[in-house]
mmCIF file with all atom_site columns, C-alpha atoms in Angstrom:
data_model
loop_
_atom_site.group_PDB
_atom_site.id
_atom_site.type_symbol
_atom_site.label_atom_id
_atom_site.label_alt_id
_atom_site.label_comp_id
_atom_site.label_asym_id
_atom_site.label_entity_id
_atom_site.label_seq_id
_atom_site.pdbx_PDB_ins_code
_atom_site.Cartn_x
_atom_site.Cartn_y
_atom_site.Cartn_z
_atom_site.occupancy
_atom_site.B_iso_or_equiv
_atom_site.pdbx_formal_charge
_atom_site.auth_seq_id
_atom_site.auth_comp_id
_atom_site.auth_asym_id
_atom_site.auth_atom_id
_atom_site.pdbx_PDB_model_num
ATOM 1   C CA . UNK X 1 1   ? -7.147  -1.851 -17.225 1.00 89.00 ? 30  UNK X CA 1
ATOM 2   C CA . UNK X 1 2   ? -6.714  -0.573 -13.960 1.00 96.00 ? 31  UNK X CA 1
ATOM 3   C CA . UNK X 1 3   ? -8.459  1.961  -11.451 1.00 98.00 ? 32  UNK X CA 1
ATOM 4   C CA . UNK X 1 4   ? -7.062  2.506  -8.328  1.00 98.00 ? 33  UNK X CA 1
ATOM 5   C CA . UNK X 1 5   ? -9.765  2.524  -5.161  1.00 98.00 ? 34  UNK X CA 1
ATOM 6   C CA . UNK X 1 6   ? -8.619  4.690  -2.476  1.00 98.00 ? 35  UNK X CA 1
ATOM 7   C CA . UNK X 1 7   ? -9.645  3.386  1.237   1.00 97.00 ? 36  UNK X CA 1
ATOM 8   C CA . UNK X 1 8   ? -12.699 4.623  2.770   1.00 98.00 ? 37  UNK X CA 1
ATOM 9   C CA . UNK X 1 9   ? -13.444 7.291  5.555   1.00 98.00 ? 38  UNK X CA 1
ATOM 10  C CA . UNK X 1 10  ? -14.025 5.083  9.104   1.00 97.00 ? 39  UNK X CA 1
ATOM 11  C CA . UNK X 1 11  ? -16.801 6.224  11.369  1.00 97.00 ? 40  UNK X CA 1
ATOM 12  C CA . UNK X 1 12  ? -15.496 6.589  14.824  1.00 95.00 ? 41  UNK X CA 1
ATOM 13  C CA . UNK X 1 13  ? -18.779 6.571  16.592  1.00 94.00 ? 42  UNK X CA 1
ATOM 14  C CA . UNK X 1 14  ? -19.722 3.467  15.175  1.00 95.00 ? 43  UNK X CA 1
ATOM 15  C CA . UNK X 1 15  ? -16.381 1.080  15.545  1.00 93.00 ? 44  UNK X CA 1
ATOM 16  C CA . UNK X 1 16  ? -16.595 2.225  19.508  1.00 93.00 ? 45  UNK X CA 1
ATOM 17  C CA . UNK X 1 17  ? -19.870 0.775  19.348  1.00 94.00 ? 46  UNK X CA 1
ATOM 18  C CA . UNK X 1 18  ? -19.397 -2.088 17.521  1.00 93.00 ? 47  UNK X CA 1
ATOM 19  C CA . UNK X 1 19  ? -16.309 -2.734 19.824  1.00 91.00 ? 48  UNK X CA 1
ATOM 20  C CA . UNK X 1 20  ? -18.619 -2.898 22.530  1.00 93.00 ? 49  UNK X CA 1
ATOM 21  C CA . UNK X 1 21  ? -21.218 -5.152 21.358  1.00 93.00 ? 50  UNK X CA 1
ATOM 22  C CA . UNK X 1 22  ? -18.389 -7.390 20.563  1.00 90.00 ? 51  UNK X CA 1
ATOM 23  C CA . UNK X 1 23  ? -16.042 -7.781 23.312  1.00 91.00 ? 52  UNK X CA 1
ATOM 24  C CA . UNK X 1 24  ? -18.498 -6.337 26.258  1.00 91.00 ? 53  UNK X CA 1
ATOM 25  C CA . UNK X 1 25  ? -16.694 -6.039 29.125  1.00 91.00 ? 54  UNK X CA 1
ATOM 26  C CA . UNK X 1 26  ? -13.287 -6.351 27.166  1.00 91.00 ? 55  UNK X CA 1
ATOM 27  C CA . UNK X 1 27  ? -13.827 -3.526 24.690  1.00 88.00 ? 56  UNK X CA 1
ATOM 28  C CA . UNK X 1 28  ? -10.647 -0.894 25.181  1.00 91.00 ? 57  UNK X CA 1
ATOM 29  C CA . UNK X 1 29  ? -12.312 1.982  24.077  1.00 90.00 ? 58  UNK X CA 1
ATOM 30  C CA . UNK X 1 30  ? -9.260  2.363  21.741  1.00 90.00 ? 59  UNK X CA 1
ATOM 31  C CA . UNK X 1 31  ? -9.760  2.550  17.759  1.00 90.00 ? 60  UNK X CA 1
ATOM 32  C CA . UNK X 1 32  ? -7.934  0.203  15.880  1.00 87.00 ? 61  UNK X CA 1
ATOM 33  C CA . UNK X 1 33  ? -8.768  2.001  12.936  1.00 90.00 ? 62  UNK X CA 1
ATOM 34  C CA . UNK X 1 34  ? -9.506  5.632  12.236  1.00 94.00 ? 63  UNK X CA 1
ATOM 35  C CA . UNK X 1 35  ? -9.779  8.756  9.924   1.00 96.00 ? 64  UNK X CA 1
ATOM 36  C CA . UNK X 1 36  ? -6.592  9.579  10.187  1.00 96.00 ? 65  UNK X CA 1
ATOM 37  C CA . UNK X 1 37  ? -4.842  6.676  9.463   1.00 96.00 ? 66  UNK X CA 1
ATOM 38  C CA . UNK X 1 38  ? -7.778  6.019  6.665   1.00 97.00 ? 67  UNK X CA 1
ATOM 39  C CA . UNK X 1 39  ? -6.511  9.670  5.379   1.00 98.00 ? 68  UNK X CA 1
ATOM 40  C CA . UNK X 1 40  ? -2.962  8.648  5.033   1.00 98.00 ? 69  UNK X CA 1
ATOM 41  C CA . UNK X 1 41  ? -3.813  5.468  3.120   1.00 98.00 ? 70  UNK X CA 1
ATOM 42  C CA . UNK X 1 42  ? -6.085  7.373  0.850   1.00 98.00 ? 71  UNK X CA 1
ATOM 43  C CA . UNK X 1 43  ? -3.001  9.638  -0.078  1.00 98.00 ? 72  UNK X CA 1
ATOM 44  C CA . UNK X 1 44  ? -0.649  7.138  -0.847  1.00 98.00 ? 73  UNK X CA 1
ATOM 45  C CA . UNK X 1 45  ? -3.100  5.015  -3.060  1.00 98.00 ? 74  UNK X CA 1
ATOM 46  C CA . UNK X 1 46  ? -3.582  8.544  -5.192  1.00 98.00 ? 75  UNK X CA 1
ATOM 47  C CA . UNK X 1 47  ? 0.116   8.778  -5.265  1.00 98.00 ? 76  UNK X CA 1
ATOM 48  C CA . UNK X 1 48  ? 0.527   5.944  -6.322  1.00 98.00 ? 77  UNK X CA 1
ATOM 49  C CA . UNK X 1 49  ? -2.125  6.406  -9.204  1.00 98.00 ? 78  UNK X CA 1
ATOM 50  C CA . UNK X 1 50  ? -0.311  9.365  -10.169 1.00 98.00 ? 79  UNK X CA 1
ATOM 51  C CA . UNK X 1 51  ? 3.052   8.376  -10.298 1.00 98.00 ? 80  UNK X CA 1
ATOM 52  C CA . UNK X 1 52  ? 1.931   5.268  -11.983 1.00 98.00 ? 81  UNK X CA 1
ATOM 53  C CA . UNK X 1 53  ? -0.561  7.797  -14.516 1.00 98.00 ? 82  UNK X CA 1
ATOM 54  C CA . UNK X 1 54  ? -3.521  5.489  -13.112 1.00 98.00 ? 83  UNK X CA 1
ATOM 55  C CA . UNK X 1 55  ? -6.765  6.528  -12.865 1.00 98.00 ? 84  UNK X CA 1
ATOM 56  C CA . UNK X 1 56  ? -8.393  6.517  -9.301  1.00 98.00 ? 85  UNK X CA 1
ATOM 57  C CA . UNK X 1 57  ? -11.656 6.600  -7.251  1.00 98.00 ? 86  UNK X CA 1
ATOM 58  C CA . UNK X 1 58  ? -10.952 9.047  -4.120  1.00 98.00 ? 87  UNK X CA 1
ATOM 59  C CA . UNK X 1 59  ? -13.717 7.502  -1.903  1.00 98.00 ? 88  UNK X CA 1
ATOM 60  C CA . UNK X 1 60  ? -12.275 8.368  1.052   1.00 98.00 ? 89  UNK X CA 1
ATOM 61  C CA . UNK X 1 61  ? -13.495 11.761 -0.237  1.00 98.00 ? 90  UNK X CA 1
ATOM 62  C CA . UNK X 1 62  ? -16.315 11.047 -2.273  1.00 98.00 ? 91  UNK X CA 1
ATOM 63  C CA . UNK X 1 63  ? -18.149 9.348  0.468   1.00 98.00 ? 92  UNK X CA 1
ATOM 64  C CA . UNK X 1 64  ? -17.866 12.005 2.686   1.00 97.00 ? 93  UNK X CA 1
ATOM 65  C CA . UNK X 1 65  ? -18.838 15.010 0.185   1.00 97.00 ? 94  UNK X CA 1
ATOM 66  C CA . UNK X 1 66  ? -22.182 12.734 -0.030  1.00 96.00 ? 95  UNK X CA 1
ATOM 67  C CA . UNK X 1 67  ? -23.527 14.631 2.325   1.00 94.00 ? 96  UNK X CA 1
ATOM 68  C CA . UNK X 1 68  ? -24.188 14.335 6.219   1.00 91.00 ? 97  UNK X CA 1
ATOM 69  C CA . UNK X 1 69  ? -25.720 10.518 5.857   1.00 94.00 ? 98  UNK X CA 1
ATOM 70  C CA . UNK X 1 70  ? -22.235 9.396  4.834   1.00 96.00 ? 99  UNK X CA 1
ATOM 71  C CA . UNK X 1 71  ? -22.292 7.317  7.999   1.00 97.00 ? 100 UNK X CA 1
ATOM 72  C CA . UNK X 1 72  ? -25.096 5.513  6.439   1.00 97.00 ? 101 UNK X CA 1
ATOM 73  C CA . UNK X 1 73  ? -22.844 3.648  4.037   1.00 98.00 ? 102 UNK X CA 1
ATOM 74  C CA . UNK X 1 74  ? -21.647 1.587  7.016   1.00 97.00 ? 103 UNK X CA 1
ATOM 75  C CA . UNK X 1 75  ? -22.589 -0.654 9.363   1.00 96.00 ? 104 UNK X CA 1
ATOM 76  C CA . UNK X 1 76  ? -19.731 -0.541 11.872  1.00 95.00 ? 105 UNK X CA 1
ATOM 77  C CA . UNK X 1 77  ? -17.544 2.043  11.082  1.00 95.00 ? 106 UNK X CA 1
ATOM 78  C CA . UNK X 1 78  ? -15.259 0.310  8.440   1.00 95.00 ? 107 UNK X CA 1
ATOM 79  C CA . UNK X 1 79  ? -17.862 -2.190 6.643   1.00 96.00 ? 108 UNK X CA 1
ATOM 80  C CA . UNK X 1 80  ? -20.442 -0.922 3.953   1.00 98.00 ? 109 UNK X CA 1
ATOM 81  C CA . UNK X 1 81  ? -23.739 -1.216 4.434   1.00 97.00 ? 110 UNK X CA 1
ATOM 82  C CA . UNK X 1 82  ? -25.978 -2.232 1.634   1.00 96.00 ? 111 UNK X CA 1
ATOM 83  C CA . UNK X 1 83  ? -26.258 1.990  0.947   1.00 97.00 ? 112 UNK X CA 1
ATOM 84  C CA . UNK X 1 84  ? -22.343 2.142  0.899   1.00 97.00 ? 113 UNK X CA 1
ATOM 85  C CA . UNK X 1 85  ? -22.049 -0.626 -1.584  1.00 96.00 ? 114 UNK X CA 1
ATOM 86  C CA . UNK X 1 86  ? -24.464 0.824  -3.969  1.00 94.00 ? 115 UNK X CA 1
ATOM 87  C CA . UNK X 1 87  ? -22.304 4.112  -3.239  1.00 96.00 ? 116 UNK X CA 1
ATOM 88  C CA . UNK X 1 88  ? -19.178 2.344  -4.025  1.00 97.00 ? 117 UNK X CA 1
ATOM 89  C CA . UNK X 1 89  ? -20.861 1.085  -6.915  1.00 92.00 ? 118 UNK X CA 1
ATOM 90  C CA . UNK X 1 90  ? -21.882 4.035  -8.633  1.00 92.00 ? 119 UNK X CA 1
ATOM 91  C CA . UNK X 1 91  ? -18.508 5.465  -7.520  1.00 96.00 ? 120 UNK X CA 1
ATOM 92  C CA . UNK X 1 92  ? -16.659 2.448  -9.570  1.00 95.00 ? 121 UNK X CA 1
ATOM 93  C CA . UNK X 1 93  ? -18.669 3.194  -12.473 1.00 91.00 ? 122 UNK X CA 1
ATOM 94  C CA . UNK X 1 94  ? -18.427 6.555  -12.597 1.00 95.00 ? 123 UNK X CA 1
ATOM 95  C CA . UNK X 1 95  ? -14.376 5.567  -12.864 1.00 96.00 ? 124 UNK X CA 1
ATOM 96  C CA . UNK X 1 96  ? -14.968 3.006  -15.395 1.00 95.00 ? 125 UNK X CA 1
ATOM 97  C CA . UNK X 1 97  ? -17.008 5.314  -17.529 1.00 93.00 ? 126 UNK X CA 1
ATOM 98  C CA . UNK X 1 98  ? -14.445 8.306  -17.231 1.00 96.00 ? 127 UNK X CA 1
ATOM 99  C CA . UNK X 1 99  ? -11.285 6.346  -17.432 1.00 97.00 ? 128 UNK X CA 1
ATOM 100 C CA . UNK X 1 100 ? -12.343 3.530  -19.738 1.00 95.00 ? 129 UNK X CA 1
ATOM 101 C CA . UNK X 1 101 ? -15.434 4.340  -21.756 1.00 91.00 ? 130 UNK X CA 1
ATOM 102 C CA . UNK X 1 102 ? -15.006 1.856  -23.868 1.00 89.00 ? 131 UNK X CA 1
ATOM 103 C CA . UNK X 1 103 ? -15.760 -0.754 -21.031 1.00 87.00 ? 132 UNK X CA 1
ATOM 104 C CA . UNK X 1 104 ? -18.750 1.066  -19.634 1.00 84.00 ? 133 UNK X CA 1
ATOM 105 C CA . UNK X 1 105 ? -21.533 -0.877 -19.209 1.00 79.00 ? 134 UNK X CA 1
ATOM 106 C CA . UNK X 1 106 ? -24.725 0.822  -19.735 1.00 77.00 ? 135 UNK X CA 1
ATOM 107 C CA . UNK X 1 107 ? -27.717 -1.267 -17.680 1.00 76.00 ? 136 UNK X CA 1
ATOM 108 C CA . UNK X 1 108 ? -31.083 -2.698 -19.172 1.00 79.00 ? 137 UNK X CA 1
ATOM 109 C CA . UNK X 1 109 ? -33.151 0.505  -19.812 1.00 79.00 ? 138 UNK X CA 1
ATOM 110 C CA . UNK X 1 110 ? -36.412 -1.918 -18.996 1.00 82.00 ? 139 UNK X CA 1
ATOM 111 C CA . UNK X 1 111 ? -35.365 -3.520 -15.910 1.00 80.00 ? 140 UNK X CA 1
ATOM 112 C CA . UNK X 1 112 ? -32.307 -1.568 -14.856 1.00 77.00 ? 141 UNK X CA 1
ATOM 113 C CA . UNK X 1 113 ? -30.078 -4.391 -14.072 1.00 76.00 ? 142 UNK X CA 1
ATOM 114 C CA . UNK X 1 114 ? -26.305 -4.810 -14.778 1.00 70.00 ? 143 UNK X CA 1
ATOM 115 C CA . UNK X 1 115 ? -26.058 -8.225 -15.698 1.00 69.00 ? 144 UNK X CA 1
ATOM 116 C CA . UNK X 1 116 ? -28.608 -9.305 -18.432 1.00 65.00 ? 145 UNK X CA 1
ATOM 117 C CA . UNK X 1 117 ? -29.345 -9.380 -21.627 1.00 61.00 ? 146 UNK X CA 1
ATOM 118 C CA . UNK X 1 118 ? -30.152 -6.106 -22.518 1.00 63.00 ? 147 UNK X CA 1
ATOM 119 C CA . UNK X 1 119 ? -27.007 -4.590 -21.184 1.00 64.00 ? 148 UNK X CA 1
ATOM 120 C CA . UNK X 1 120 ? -24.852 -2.930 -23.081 1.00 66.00 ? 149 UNK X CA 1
ATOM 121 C CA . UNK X 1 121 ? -21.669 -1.870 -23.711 1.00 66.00 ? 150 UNK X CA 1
ATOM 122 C CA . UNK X 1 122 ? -20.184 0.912  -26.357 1.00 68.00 ? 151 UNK X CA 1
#
C-alpha cells in the first residue's frame, strides 16, 4: 500500500531568519528553498499519484488551508515543529483511513495512544 505525501509549503520569513542565525555575517539573504519551487514539487507528486491511480496527501495545501497559524507547524521554514508533525500526522491518517480503511488504526479510547494494547484496527 502506498500514499503519496506531497512536499510542504516553506515559510519565507522564517528560512531568512534561520539563515541568519546560522551563517551571521555570511547569510545571502537568498532562499534556497521557497513556495514556489515547494508548489511545483507538490504538483508533480499529485501527478504522479494520478497517473499511477495512487492515493495522495496534498499537504502543501492542507497545511496552509489550516488556517493563519500554518507557520506554526515549523520551526525554520522547511522543518516541522512538534505542531506540524502532529499536523502531518493527522494528515497521514486521514489518508490511511480514506484510502486504506482496512489498515486504519483506531487509538486506545482510555489513553489515546497509537501504539498499545488497546489499539485497534478494523
Amino acid at each position: 500500500s502506498i500514499l503519496i505525501l506531497t512536499p510542504p509549503p516553506v515559510v519565507h520569513s522564517q528560512r531568512l531568519e534561520y539563515q541568519k542565525k546560522r551563517y551571521g555575517d555570511q547569510a545571502t539573504g537568498q532562499l534556497e528553498r521557497n513556495m514556489t519551487l515547494s508548489k511545483k514539487y507538490a504538483q508533480a507528486a499529485l501527478e504522479v499519484a494520478s497517473e499511477q491511480k495512487l492515493p495522495s496527501v496534498y499537504l502543501w495545501q492542507l497545511m496552509q488551508d489550516a488556517g493563519d497559524h500554518w507557520e506554526t507547524f515549523f520551526y525554520d521554514g522547511l522543518h516541522f515543529s512538534a505542531e506540524g508533525q502532529d499536523f502531518v500526522a493527522q494528515a497521514v491518517l486521514g489518508g490511511i483511513r480514506q484510502a486504506y480503511p482496512d489498515l486504519a488504526v483506531t487509538p486506545d479510547p482510555a489513553t489515546g495512544q497509537w501504539a498499545n494494547s488497546g489499539t485497534t484496527c478494523p
